[in-house]
Short mmCIF file of C-alpha atoms in Angstrom, two decimals:
data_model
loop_
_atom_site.label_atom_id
_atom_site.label_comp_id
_atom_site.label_asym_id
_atom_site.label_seq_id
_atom_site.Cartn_x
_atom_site.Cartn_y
_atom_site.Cartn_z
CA UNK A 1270 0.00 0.00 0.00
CA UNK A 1271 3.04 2.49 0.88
CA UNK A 1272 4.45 2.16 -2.82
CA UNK A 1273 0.73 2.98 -3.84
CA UNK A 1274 0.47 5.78 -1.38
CA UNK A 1275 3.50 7.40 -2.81
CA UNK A 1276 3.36 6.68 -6.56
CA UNK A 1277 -0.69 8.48 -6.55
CA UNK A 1278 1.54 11.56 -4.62
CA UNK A 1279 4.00 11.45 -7.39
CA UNK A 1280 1.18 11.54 -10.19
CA UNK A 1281 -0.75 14.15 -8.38
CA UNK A 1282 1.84 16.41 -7.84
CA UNK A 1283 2.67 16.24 -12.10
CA UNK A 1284 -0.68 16.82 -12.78
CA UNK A 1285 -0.42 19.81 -10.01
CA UNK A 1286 2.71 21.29 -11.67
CA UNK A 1287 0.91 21.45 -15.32
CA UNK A 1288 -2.07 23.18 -13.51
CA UNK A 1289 0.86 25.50 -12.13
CA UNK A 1290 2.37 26.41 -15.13
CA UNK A 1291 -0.98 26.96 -16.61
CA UNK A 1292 -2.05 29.23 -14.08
CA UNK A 1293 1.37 31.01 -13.91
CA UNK A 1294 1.54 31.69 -17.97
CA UNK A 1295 -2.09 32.36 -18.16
CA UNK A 1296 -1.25 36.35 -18.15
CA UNK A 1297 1.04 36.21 -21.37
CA UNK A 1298 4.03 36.53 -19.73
CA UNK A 1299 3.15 39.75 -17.70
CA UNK A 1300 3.55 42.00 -20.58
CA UNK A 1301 3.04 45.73 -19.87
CA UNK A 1302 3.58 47.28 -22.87
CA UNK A 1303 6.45 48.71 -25.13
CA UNK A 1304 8.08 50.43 -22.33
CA UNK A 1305 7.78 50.58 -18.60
CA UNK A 1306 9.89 52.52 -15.71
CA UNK A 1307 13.14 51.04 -15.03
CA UNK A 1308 12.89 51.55 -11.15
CA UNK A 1309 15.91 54.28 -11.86
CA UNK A 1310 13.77 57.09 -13.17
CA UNK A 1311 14.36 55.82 -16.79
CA UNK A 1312 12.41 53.99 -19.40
CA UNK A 1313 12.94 50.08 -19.88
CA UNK A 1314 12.01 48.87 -23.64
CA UNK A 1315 10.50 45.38 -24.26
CA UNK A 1316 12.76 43.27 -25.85
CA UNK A 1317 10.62 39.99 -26.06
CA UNK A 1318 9.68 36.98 -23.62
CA UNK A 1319 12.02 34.76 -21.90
CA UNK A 1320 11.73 31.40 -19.92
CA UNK A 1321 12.81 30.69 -16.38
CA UNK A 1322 13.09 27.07 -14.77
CA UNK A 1323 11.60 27.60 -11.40
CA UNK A 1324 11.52 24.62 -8.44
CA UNK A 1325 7.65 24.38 -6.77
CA UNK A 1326 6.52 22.38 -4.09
CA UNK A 1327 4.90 20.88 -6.89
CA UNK A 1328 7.65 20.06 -9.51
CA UNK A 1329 9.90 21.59 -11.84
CA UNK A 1330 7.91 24.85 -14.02
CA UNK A 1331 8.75 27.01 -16.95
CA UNK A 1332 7.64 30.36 -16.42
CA UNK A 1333 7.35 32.87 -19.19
CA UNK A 1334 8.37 36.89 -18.69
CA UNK A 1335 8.61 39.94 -20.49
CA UNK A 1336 11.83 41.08 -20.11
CA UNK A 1337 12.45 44.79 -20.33
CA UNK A 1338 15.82 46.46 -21.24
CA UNK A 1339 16.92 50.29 -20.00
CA UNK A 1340 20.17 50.95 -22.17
CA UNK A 1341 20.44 53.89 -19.90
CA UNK A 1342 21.28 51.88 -16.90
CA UNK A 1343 22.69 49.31 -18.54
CA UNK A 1344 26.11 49.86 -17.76
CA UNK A 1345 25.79 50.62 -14.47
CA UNK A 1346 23.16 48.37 -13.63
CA UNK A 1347 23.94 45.69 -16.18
CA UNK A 1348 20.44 44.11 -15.40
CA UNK A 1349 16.99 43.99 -16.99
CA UNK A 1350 13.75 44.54 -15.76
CA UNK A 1351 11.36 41.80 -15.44
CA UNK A 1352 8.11 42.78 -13.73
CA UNK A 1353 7.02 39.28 -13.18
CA UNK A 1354 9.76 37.92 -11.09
CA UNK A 1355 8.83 41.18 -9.23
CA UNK A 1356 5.11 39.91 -8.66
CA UNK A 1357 5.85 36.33 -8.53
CA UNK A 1358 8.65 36.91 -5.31
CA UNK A 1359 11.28 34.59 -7.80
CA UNK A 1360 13.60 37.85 -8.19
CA UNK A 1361 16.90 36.34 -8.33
CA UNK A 1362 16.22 32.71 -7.53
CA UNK A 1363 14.97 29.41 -9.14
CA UNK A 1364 13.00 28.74 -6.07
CA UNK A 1365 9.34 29.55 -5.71
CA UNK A 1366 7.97 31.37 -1.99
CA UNK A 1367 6.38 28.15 -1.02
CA UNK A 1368 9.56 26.12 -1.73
CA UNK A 1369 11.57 28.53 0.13
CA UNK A 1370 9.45 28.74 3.35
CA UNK A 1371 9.37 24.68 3.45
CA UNK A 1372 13.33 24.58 3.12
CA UNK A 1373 13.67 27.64 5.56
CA UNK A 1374 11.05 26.24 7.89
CA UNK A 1375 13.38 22.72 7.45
CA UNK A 1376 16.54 24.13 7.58
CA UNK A 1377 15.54 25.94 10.79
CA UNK A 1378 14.64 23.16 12.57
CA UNK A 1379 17.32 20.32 11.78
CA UNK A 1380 20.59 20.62 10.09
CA UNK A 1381 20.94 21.02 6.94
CA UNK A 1382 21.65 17.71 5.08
CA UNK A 1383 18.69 16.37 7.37
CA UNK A 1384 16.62 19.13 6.24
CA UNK A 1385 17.24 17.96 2.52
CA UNK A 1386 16.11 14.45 3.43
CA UNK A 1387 13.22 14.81 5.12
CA UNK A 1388 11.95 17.67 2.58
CA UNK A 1389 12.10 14.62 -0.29
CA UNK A 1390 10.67 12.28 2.29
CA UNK A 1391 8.03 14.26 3.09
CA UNK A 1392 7.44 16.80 0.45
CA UNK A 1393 8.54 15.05 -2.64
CA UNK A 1394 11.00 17.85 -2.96
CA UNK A 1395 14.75 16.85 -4.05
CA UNK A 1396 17.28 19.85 -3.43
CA UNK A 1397 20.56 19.76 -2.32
CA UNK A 1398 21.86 20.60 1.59
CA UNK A 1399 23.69 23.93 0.30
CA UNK A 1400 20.44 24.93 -1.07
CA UNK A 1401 18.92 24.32 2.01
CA UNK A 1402 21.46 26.23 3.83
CA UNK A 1403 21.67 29.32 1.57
CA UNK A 1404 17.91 29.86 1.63
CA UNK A 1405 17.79 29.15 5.07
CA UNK A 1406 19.77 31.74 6.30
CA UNK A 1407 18.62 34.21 3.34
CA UNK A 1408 15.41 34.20 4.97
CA UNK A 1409 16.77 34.33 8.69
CA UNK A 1410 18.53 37.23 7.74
CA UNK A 1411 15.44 38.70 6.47
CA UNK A 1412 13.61 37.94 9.42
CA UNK A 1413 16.03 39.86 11.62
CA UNK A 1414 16.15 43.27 9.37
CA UNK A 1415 12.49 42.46 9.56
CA UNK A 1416 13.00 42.48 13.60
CA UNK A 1417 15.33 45.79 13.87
CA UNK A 1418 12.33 47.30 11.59
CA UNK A 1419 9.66 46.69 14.21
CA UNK A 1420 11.78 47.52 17.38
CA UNK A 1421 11.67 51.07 15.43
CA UNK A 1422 7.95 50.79 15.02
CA UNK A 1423 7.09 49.62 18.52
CA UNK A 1424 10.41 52.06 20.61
CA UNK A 1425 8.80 54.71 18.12
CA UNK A 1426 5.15 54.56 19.43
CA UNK A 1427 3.80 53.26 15.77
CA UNK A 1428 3.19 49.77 16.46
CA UNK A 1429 0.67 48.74 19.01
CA UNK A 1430 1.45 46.55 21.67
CA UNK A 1431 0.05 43.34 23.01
CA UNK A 1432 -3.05 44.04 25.62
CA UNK A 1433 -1.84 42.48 28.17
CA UNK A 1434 -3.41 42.16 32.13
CA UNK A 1435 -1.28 39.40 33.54
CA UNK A 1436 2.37 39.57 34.99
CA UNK A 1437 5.15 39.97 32.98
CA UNK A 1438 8.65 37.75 33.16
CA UNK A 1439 11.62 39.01 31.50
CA UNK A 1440 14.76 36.33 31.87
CA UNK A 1441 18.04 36.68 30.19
CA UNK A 1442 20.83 34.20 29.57
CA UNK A 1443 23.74 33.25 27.33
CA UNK A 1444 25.08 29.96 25.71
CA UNK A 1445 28.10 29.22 23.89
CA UNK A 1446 27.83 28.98 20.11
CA UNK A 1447 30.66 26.93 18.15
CA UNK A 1448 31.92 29.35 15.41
CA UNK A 1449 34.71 29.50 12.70
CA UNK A 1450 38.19 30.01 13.92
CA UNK A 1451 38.51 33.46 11.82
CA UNK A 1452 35.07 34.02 14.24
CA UNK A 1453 36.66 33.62 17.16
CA UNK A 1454 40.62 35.02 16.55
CA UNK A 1455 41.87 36.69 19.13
CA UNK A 1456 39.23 36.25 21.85
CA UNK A 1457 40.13 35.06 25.03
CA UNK A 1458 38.39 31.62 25.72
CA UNK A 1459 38.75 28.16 28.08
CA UNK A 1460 40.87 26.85 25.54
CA UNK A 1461 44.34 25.24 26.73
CA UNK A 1462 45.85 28.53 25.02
CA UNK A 1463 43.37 30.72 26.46
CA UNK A 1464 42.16 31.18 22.80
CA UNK A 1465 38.08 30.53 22.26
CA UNK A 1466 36.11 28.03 20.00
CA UNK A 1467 32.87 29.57 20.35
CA UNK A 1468 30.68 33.18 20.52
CA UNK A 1469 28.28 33.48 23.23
CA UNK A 1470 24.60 34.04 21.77
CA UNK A 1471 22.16 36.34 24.15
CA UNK A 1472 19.23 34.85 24.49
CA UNK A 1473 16.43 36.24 26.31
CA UNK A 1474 12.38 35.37 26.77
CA UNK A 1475 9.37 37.24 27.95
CA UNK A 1476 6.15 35.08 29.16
CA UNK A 1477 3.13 35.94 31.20
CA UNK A 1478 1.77 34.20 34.53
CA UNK A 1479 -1.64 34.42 35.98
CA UNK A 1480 -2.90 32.05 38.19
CA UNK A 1481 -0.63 29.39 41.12
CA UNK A 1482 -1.47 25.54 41.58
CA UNK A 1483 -2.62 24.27 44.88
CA UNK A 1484 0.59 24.59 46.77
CA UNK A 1485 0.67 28.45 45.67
CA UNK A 1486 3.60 27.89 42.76
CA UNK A 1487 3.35 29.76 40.03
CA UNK A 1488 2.27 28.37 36.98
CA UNK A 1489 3.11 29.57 33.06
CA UNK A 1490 0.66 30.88 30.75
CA UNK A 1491 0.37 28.37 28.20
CA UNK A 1492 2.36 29.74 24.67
CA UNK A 1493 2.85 32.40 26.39
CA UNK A 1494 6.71 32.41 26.01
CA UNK A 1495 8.83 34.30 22.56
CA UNK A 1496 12.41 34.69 22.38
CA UNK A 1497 14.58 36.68 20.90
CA UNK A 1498 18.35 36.35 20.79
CA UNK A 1499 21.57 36.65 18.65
CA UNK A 1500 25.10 37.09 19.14
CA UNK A 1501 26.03 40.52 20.18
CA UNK A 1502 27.12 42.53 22.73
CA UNK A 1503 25.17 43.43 25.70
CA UNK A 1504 24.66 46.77 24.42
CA UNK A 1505 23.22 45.52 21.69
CA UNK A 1506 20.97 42.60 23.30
CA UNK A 1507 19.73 45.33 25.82
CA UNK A 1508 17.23 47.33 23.02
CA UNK A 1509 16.54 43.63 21.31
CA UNK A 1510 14.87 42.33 24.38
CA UNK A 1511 13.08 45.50 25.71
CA UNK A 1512 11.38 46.51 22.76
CA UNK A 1513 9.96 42.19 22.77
CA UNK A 1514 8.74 43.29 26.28
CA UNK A 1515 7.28 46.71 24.57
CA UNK A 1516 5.43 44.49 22.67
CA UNK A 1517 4.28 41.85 24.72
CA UNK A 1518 2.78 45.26 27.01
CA UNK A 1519 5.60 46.55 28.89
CA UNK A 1520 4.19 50.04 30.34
CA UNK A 1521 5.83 51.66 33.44
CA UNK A 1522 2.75 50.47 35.63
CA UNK A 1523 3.30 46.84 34.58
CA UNK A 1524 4.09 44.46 37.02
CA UNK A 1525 7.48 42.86 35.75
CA UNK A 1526 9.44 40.03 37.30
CA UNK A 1527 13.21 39.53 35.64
CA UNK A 1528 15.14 36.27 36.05
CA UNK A 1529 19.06 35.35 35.62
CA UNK A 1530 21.83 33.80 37.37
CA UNK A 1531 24.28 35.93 38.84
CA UNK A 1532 26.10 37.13 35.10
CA UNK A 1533 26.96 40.91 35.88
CA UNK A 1534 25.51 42.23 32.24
CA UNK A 1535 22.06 40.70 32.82
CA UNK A 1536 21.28 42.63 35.89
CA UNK A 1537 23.24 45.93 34.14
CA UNK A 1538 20.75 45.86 31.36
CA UNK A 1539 17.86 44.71 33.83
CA UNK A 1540 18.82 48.01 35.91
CA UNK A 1541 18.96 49.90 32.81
CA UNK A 1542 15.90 48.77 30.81
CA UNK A 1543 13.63 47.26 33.53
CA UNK A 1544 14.17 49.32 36.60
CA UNK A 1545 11.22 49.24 38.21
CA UNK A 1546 10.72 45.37 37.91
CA UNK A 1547 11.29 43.06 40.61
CA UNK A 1548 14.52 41.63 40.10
CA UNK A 1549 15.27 37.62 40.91
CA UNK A 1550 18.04 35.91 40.95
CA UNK A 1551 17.80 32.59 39.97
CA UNK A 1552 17.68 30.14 43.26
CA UNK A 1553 19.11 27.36 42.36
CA UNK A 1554 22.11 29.05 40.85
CA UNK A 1555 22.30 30.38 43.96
CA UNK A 1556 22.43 26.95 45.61
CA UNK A 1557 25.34 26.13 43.50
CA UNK A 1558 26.71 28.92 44.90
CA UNK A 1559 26.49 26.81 48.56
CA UNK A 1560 27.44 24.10 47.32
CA UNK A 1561 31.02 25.30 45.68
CA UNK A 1562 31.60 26.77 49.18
CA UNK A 1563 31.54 23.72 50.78
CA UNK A 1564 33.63 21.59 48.38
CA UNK A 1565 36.42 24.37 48.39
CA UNK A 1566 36.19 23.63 52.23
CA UNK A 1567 34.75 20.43 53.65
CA UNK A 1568 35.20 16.92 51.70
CA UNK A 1569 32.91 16.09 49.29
CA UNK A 1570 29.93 14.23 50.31
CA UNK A 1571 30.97 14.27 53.97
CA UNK A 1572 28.36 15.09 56.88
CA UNK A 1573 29.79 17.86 57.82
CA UNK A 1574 29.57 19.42 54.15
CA UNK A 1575 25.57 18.41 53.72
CA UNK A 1576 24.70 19.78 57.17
CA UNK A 1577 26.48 23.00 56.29
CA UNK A 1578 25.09 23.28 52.90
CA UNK A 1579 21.83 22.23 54.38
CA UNK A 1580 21.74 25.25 57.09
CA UNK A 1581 22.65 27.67 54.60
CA UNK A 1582 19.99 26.43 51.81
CA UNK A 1583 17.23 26.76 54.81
CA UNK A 1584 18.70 30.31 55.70
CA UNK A 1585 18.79 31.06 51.47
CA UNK A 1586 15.21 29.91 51.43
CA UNK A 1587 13.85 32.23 54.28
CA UNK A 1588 15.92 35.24 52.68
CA UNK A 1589 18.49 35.54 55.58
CA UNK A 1590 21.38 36.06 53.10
CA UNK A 1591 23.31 38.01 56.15
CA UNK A 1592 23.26 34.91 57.98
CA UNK A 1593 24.79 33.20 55.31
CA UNK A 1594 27.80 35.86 54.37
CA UNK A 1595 28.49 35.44 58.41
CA UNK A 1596 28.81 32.03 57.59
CA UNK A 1597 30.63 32.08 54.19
CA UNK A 1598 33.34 34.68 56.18
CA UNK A 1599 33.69 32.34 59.11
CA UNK A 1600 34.96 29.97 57.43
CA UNK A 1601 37.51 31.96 55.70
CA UNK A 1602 39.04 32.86 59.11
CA UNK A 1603 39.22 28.81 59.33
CA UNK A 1604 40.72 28.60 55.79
CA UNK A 1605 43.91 31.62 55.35
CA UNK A 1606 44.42 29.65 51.94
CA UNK A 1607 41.01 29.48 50.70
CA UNK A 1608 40.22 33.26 52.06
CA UNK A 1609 40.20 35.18 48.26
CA UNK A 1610 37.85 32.64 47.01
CA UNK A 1611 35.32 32.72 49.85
CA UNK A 1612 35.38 36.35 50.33
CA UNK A 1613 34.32 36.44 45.97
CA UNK A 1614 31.43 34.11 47.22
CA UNK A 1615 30.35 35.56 50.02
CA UNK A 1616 30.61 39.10 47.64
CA UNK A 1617 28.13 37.32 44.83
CA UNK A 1618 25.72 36.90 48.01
CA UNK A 1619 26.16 40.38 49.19
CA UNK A 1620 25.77 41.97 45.79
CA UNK A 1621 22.38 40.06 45.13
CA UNK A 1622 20.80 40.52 48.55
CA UNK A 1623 18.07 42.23 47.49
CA UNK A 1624 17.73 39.71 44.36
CA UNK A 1625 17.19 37.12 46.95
CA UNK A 1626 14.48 38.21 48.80
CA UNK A 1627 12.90 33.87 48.20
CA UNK A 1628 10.51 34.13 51.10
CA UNK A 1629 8.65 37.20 50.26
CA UNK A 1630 9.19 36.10 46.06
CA UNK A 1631 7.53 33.09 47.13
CA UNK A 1632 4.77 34.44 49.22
CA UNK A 1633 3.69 36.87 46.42
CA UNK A 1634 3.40 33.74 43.76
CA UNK A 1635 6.77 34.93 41.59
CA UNK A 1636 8.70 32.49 39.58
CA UNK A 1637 12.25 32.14 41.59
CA UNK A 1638 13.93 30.00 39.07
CA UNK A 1639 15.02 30.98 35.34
CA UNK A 1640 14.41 27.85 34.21
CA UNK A 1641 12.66 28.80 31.07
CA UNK A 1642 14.98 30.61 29.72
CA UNK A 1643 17.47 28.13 30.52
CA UNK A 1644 15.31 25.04 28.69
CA UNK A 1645 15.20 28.14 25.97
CA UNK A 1646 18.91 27.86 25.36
CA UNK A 1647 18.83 24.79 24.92
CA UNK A 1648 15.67 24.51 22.54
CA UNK A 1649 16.24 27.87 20.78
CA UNK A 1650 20.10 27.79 20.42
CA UNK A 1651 21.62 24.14 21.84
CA UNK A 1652 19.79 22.07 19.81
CA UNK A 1653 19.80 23.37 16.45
CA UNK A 1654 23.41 25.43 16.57
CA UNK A 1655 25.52 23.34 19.25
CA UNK A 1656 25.42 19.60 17.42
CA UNK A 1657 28.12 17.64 17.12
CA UNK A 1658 31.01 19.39 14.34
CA UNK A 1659 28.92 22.40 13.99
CA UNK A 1660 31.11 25.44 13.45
CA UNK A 1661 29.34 28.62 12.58
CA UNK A 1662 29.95 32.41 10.68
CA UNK A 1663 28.05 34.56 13.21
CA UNK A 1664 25.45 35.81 10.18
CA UNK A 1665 24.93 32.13 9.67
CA UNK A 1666 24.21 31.81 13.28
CA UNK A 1667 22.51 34.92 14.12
CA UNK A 1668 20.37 34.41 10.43
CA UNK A 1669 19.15 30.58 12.21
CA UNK A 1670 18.78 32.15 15.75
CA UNK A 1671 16.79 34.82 14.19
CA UNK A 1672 14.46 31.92 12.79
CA UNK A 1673 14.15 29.59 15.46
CA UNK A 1674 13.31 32.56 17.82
CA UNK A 1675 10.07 33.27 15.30
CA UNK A 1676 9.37 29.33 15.18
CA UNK A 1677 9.53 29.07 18.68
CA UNK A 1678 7.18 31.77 19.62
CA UNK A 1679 4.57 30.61 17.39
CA UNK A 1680 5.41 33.87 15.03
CA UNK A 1681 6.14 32.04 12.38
CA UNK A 1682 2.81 32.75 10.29
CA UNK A 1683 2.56 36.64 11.33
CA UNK A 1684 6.23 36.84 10.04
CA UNK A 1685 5.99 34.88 6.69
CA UNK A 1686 3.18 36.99 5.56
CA UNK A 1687 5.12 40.25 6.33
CA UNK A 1688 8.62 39.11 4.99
CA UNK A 1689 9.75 41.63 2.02
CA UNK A 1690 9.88 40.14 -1.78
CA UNK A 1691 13.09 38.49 -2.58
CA UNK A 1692 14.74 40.86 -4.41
#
């Protein structure tokens, strides 16, 4: 029955591709008349009709255009004009839109030579992986000028933001991303050299809670969570991720929660950008925290190392973070040798006091851990960018970054439609 299945497919999608071609030549080749504006405030003359070989999701199609000539820009332009490839989006490419968004779509998801597999497993389509790759990160690149045109809009008042009644999370984080060495000369790393193999991507996510379970945790709005990310400087992350909270409804009365570990540039740009927010750091990174202490001091495993870290996660849980810098600085007068490395962890706790305020976090239903955004790294970036002999160009990597985020925050529609023409 399978070879059945798929040899009906294969006739139905040759009798599609005639009914394509039809439909796609049924306007005489888009003809406008003897002479038309040549997009340079000159006149283009028809010449006569030409043929282009264009790939559908439904075969292999000739499609016939009027091609216009300008011999006024011809030397400087050295191109016709052909107003159908213009109206058709196939300006510059054998690939029709609907071919392009599958291998995009594909490309974004898997890598690229499994992309080109399952597209003629499941689609009947047969490119080949560089295909897949170019036109995958054509259209992620597109999707992020796409991006840096509606932060304008929505910093600029012109774009409308999300209604939104519930409370806000903002969490940030950042993941390693394996890149090219010419990426990555020069930068100090944790390389035996102290050189770098990879570029750390930004990657930050804004989601919405409303209501706690039984036992008064906090509990997601369901597809409620969009990302954006890329690799860039904090500088440059900072406007990315407030103008995504802009949209999702940021206003200065919101009430806004923002999550991270203890990375110094998330809670700059959290101070910067979300001021007024309550700011969280993440508890569990904060038990690690504990937990480091007492392996620089005690054996590992040993009683005396649980009960300590057990006393101090009780004391991190009730907010009694002075309690536990007493404690982290006690036992540096025990340990002359160790005394530089507990006084930077008892520091980390003093700095984030008021980011560890768990009892009264917990007591007002707020998220305490920046686990999302976490399991986001992994989803958004890990997954798709950090596979085994991966190396990446940062446009390459910022073009599929730029993708996923849209796939991932179920934008992917809204974003198709309002992607520019190819040309």
């Amino acid at each position: 029955m399978a070879a059945q299945e798929f040899a009906v497919r294969a006739s139905m999608l040759q009798v599609g591709s005639v009914l394509l071609a039809q439909l796609l030549n049924s306007d005489h080749g888009g003809h406008q008349g003897p002479r038309i504006p040549c997009g340079h405030h000159h006149q283009a003359h028809f010449v006569d009709y030409r043929t282009k070989p264009l790939q559908t999701i439904l075969g292999r199609v000739a499609v016939r255009r009027a091609y216009y000539h300008c011999a006024t820009c011809a030397d400087s332009v050295g191109r016709g004009v052909i107003p159908k490839d213009r109206e058709l989006d196939i300006v510059g490419t054998s690939f029709s839109p609907g071919l392009r968004r599958l291998m995009a779509r594909s490309g974004g998801q898997e890598p690229f030579d499994a992309a080109r597999r399952d597209l003629a497993e499941l689609a009947a389509v047969t490119v080949d992986t560089k295909a897949v790759e170019r036109i995958t990160e054509v259209v992620g690149t597109r999707i992020e000028a796409l991006n840096r045109t509606e932060r304008t809009a929505i910093v600029s008042g012109t774009l409308h933001p999300i209604a939104r009644t519930a409370r806000l999370y903002i969490a940030m984080d950042g993941t390693g991303v394996p890149c090219v060495p010419r990426e990555t000369q020069g930068r100090a790393g944790k390389q035996p050299d102290g050189g770098a193999k990879t570029r750390e991507a930004k990657l930050g996510c804004v989601f919405t809670q409303t209501t706690v379970d039984a036992q008064g945790y906090p509990i997601r709005d369901s597809h409620s969570t969009t990302y954006v990310g890329a690799i860039e400087t904090a500088e440059e992350f900072g406007p990315r991720l407030h103008a995504e909270a802009l949209r999702r409804g940021l206003t200065p009365h919101s009430e806004v929660v923002v999550l991270g570990d203890g990375a110094l540039w998330i809670w700059h740009l959290a101070q910067q950008y979300f001021p007024a927010a309550v700011h969280v750091v993440d508890l569990y990174h904060a038990r690690e925290h504990l937990g480091h202490v007492a392996n620089l001091v005690f054996a590992p495993h040993s009683k005396e190392s649980k009960d300590w870290v057990a006393a101090r996660r009780a004391e991190l849980d009730a907010g009694e973070i002075d309690v536990i810098i007493a404690a982290i600085t006690e036992l540096a007068g025990h340990a002359p040798r160790l005394r530089d490395e507990l006084r930077q962890q008892a520091e980390y706790f003093q700095t984030n006091t008021l980011r560890m305020c768990y009892k009264y976090f917990r007591a007002q239903g707020f998220f305490v851990g920046s686990g999302v955004v976490e399991a986001g790294c992994k989803t958004v970036i890990g997954h798709r960018l950090k596979q085994s002999g991966m190396r990446w160009t940062v446009a390459g990597a910022n073009a599929v970054i730029a993708l996923r985020c849209q796939l991932l925050s179920d934008r992917w529609e809204e974003v198709w439609s309002r992607l520019p023409f190819a040309a």
